[in-house]
XYZ file of C-alpha atoms in Angstrom:
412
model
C -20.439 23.887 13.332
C -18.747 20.922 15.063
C -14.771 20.452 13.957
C -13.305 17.020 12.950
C -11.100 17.661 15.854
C -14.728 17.364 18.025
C -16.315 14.732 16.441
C -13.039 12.817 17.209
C -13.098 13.006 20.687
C -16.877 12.628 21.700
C -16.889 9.902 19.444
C -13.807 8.217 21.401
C -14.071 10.020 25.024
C -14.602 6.441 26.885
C -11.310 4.916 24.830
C -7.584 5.162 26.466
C -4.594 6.461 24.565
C -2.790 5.946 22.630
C -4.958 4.221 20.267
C -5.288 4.078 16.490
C -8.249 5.391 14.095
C -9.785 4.990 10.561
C -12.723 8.015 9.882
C -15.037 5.360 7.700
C -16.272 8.948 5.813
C -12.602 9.738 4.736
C -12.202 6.278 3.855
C -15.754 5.740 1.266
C -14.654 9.283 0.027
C -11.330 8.266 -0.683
C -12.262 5.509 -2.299
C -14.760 6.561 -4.561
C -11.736 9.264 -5.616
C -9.319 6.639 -6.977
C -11.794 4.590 -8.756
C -13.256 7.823 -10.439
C -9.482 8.465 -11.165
C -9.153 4.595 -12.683
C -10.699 5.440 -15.661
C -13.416 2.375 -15.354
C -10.809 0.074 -14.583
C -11.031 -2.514 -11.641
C -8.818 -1.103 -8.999
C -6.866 -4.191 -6.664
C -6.389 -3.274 -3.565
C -2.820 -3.210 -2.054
C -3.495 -5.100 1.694
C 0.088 -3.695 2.718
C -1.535 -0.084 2.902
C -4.575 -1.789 4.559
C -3.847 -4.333 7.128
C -7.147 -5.073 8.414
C -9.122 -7.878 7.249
C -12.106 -6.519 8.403
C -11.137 -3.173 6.113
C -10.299 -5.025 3.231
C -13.572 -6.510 3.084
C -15.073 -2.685 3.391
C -13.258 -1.932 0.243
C -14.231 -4.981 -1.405
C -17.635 -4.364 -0.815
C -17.350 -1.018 -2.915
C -17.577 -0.412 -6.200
C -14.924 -0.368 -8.821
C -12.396 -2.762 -6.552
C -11.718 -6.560 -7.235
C -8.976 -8.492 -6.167
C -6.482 -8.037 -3.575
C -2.669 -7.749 -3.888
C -0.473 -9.234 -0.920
C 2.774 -8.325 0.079
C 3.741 -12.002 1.137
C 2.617 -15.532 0.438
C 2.064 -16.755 3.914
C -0.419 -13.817 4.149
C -2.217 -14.291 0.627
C -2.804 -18.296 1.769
C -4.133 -16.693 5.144
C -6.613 -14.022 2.920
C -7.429 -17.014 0.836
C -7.924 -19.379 3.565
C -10.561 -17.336 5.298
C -12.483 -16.145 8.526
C -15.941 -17.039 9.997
C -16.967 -15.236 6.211
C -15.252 -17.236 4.313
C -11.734 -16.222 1.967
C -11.157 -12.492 1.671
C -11.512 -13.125 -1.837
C -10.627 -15.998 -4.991
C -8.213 -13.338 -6.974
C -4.777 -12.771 -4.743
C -1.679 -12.012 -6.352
C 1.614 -11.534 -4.533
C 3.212 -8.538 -5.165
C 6.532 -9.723 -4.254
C 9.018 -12.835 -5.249
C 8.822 -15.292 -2.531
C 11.271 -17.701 -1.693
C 9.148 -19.228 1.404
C 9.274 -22.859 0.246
C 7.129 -24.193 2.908
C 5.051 -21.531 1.968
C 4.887 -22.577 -1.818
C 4.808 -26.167 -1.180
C 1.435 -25.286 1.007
C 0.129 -23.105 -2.295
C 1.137 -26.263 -4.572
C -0.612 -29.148 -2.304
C -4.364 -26.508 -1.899
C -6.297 -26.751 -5.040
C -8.389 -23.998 -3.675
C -5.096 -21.439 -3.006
C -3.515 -22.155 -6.095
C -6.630 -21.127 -7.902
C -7.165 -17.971 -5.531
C -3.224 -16.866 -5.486
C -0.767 -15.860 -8.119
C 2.921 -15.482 -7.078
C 5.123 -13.066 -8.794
C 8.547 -14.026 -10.492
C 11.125 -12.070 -12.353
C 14.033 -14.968 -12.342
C 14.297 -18.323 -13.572
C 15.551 -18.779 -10.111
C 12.115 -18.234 -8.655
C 10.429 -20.826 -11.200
C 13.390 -23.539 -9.990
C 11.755 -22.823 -6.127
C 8.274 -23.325 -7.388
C 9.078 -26.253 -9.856
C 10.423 -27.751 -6.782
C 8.019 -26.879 -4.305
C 5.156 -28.440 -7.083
C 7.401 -31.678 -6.928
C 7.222 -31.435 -2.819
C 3.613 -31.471 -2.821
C 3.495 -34.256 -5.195
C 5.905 -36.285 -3.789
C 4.146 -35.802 -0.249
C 0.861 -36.653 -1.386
C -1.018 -33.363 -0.775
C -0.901 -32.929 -4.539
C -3.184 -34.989 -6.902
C -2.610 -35.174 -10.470
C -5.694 -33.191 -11.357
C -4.446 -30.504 -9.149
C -4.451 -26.773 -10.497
C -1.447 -25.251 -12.013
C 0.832 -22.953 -9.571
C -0.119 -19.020 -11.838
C 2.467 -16.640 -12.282
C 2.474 -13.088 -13.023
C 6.191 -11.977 -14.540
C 7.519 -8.607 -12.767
C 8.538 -5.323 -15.023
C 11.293 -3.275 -14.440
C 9.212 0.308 -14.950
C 12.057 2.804 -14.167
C 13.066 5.566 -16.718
C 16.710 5.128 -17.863
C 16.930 8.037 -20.306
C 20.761 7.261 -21.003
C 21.160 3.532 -20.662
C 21.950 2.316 -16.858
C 23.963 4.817 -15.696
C 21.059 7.554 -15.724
C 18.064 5.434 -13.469
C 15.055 6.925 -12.415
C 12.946 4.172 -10.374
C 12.942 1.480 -7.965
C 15.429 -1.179 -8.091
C 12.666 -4.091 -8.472
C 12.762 -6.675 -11.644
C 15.868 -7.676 -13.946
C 13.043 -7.734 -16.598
C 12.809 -4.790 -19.153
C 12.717 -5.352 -22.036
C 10.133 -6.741 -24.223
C 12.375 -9.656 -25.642
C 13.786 -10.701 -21.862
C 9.783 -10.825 -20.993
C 9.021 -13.277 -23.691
C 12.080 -15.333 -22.892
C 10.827 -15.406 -19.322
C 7.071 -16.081 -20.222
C 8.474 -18.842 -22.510
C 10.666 -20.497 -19.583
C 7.467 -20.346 -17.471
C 5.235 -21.999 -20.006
C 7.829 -25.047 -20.279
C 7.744 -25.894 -16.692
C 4.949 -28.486 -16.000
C 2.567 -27.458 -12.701
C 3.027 -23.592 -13.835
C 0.547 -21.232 -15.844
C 1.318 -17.894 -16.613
C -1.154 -15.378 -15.617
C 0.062 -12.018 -16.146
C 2.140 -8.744 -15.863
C 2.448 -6.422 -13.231
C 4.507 -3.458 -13.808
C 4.152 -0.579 -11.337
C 6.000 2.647 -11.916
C 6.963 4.063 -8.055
C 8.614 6.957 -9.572
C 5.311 8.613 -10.826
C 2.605 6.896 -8.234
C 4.857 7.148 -5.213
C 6.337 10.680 -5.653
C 4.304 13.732 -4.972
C 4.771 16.281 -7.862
C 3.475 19.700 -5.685
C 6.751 19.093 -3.072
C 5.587 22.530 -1.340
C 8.401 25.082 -0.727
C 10.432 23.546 -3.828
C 8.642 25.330 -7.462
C 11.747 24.976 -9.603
C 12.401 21.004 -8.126
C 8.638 20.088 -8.740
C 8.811 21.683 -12.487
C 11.862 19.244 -12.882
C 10.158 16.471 -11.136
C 7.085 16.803 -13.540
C 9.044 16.875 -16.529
C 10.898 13.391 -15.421
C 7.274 11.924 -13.958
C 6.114 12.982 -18.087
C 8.814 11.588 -19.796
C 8.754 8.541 -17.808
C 5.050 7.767 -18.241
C 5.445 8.704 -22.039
C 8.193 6.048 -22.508
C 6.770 3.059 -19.650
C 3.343 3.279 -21.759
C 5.189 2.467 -25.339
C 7.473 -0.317 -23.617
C 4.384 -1.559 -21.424
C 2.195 -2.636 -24.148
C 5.453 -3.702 -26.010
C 6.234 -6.236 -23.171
C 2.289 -7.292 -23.320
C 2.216 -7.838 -27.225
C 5.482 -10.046 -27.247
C 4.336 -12.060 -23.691
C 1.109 -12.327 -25.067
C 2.261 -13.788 -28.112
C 3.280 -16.509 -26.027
C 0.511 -16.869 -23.268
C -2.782 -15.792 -23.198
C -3.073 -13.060 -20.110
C -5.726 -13.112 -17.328
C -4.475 -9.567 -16.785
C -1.664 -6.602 -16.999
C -1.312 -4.561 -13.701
C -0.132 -1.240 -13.308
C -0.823 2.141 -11.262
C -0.535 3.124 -7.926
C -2.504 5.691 -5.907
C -0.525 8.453 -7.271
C -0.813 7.208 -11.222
C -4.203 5.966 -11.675
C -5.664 8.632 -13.683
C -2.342 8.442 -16.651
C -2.083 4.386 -15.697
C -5.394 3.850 -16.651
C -5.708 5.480 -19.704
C -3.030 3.013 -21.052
C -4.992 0.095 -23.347
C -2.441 -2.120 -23.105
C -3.362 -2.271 -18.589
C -6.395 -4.251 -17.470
C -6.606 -3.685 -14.476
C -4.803 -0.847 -11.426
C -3.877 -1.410 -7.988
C -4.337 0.641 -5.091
C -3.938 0.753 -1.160
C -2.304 3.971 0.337
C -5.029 6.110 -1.289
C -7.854 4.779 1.391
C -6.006 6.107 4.433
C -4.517 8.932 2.545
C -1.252 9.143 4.827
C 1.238 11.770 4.944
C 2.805 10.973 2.129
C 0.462 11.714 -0.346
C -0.366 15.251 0.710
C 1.451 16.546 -2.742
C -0.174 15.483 -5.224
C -1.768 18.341 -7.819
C -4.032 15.464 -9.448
C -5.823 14.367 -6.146
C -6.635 15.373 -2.861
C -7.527 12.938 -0.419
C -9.225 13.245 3.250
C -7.017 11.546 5.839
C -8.460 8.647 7.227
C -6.564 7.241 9.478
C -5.026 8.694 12.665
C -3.407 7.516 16.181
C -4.209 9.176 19.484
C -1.683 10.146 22.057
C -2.142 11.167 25.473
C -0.688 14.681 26.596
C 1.005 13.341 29.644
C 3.101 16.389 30.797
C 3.756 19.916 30.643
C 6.985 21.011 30.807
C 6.955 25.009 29.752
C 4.788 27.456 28.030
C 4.012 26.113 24.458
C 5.314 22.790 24.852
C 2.862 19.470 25.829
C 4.928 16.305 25.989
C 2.709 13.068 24.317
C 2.851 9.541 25.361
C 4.681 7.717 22.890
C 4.663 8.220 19.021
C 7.767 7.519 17.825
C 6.214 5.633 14.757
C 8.800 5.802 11.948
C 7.934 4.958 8.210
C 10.247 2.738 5.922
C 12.205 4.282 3.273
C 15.102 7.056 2.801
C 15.604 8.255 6.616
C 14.857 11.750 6.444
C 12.345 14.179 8.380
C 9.489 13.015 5.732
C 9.203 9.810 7.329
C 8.103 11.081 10.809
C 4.592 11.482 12.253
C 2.613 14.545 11.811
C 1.275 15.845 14.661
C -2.628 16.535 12.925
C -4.749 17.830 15.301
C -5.186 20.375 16.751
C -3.340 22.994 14.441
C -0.047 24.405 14.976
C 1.567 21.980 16.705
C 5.519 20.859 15.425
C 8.203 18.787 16.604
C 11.466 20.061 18.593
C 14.795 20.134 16.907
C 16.833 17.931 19.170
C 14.007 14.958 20.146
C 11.378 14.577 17.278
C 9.067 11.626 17.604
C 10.389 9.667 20.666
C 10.161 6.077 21.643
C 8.233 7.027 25.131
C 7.664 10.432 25.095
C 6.961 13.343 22.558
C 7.250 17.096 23.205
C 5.403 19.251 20.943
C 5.639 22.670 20.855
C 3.628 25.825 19.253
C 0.640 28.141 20.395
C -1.850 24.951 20.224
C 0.059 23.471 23.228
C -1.112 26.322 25.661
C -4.971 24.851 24.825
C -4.176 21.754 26.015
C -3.971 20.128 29.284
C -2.767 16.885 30.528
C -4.940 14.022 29.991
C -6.026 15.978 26.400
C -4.951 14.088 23.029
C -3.306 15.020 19.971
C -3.974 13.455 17.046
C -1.494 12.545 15.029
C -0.872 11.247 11.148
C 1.341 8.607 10.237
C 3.776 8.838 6.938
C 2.604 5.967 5.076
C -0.766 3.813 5.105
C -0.826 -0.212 6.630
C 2.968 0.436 8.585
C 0.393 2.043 11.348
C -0.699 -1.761 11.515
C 1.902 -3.035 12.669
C 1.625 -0.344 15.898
C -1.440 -1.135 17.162
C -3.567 -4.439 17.368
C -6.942 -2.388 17.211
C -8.627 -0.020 14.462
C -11.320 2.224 16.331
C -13.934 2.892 13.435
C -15.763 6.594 13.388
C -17.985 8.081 10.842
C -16.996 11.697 10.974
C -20.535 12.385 8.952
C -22.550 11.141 11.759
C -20.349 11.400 14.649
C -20.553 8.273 15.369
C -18.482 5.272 16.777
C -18.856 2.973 14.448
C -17.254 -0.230 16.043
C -13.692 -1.686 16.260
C -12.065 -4.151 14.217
C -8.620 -6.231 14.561
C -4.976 -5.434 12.662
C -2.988 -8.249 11.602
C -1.315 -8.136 14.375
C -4.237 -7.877 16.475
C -4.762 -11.643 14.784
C -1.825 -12.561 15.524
C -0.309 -12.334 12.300
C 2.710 -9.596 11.323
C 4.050 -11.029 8.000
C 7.169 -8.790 7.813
């Protein structure tokens, strides 16, 4: 039987290294994983754990996934705007507070955006920038007085805080916990003319961005599932808590929640219409320890083996890809392919070059690749400018398609 490892390379023999890779297989079968996971709930997919237009529109195309969720608002009016195939798609909400004016003045003065895009807030502050960029785009013209309202989706604070604030278990993200400090937030929304309020978002990192099988660690992972429990327990009560007093303001287009790692406790919740998703397509590093899932990882980067310095060490071309968060050894790479292959103790991933050592090193020669796993999903992206497409069921080279930044376009 052919290995992945083989399909890889006749499948990519004629391209030069270092190069990145998405395995379309991997990718359809992790998709159709989280949406079975979502409970029959529309999954949105997270374009920071993407990157690729081209991708985007693969996922789109699938079932169970509507909407996208952007990371920035220059890049949701660039997903709304279009290609050659018209907008990405007419339901984009930012994940993020913005405080791009120029950005928001743009969304204020294009009827078509401003129906496509919902910005998130979580301050009054943000609604004075938007309330100001609406008057911009009236006072410049670009704004008519039929002209949709600016939507707004209010940001939850989702982190466990078992004894008050001096015991948190989250991501510092929104001011906005409580049920009553929602309301009061959906009410100043609903005052300011050129604003609608559209919905909730309130995504719980602890649980979907924490892997509860940390291998090596039993007595940590009981402890960690116990917390990841108790959390969930009390985020579902105060969830649909925050809905039923915003709601009793507003009528809601939607309440998001979930991540890759939560959909299938996220979703049972009644009170959440809808999950969002990204990370779970190219099933990076990251997500390895997880005892509810187990994905196939779809996306890779090539590197060339470019010296050989002793027995049981190859040194790689490049590769020094860090991911963002908490600097620690997690964050690195993972040499992938072939088995067996780890980093030294004093250079790790480097900025040129990369030794590897182990017994898979003596197999390979110079001019040979190793294949190699990144931490987390889209921050790949931002490495290369191409996405080499291969169906590892076929064997096949599929095609390539661009990055952001092989557009021209690195939002961050």
């Amino acid at each position: 039987m052919t290995s992945l490892r083989e399909k890889y390379e006749a499948a990519t023999r004629e391209l030069r290294a270092p190069f990145a890779m998405v395995d379309l297989a991997a990718f359809r079968a992790n998709a159709a994983d989280l949406t079975r996971r979502a409970h029959g709930k529309p999954v949105r997919i997270a374009s920071k754990s993407v990157r690729s237009r081209a991708l985007l529109r693969t996922a789109l195309a699938l079932p169970g996934y509507a909407g996208i969720m952007a990371f920035t608002l220059p890049e949701a009016l660039w997903l709304a705007e279009g290609d050659s195939e018209g907008p990405l798609d007419d339901d984009i909400l930012v994940a993020y507070p913005t405080v791009d004016r120029e950005a928001l003045t743009r969304l204020a003065g294009d009827p078509a955006a401003a129906r496509a895009i919902t910005v998130m807030v979580d301050d009054t502050a943000h609604l004075d920038m938007i309330s100001a960029a609406v008057a911009d785009a009236t006072a410049s013209g670009t704004r008519g007085a039929g002209a949709p309202p600016v939507r707004v989706c209010l940001d939850i604070d989702t982190s466990w805080q078992p004894l008050g604030s001096r015991a948190r278990i989250g991501a510092f993200r929104s001011p906005v916990r409580t049920p009553e400090q929602a309301a009061a937030l959906a009410r100043a929304v609903v005052g300011r003319p050129g604003l609608e309020l559209a919905g909730i978002m309130a995504y719980e990192g602890q649980i979907a961005g924490v892997g509860d099988a940390p291998p090596g660690r039993p007595l940590y992972a009981r402890v960690l599932r116990a917390v990841q429990r108790r959390s969930a327990i009390e985020l579902a009560r105060r969830r649909a808590a925050v809905v039923r007093a915003v709601g009793a303001v507003a009528d809601l287009r939607f309440v998001n929640g979930g991540g890759t790692g939560s959909l299938h406790t996220t979703g049972r919740e009644k009170a959440v219409t809808e999950l969002a998703a990204g990370s779970g397509l190219f099933h990076p590093r990251l997500f390895d320890h997880y005892r509810a899932f187990r994905g196939r990882p779809a996306a890779l980067f090539a590197l060339p083996v470019v010296r050989r310095p002793a027995p049981g060490v190859v040194t790689a071309l490049g590769g020094g890809y860090p991911a963002s968060g908490p600097v620690d050894p997690h964050r690195a790479p993972t040499p992938h392919l072939p088995e067996g292959l780890s980093y030294t103790a004093n250079e790790g991933a480097g900025e040129v070059q990369t030794p590897l050592v182990g017994a898979a090193a003596d197999g390979l020669a110079v001019g040979d690749r190793v294949w190699m796993r990144h931490a987390k999903a889209g921050e790949l992206c931002e490495r290369f400018d191409t996405l080499h497409l291969i169906d590892s069921d076929t064997g096949e080279y599929v095609g390539a398609v661009p990055t952001y930044r092989g557009e021209g376009r690195t939002f961050l």
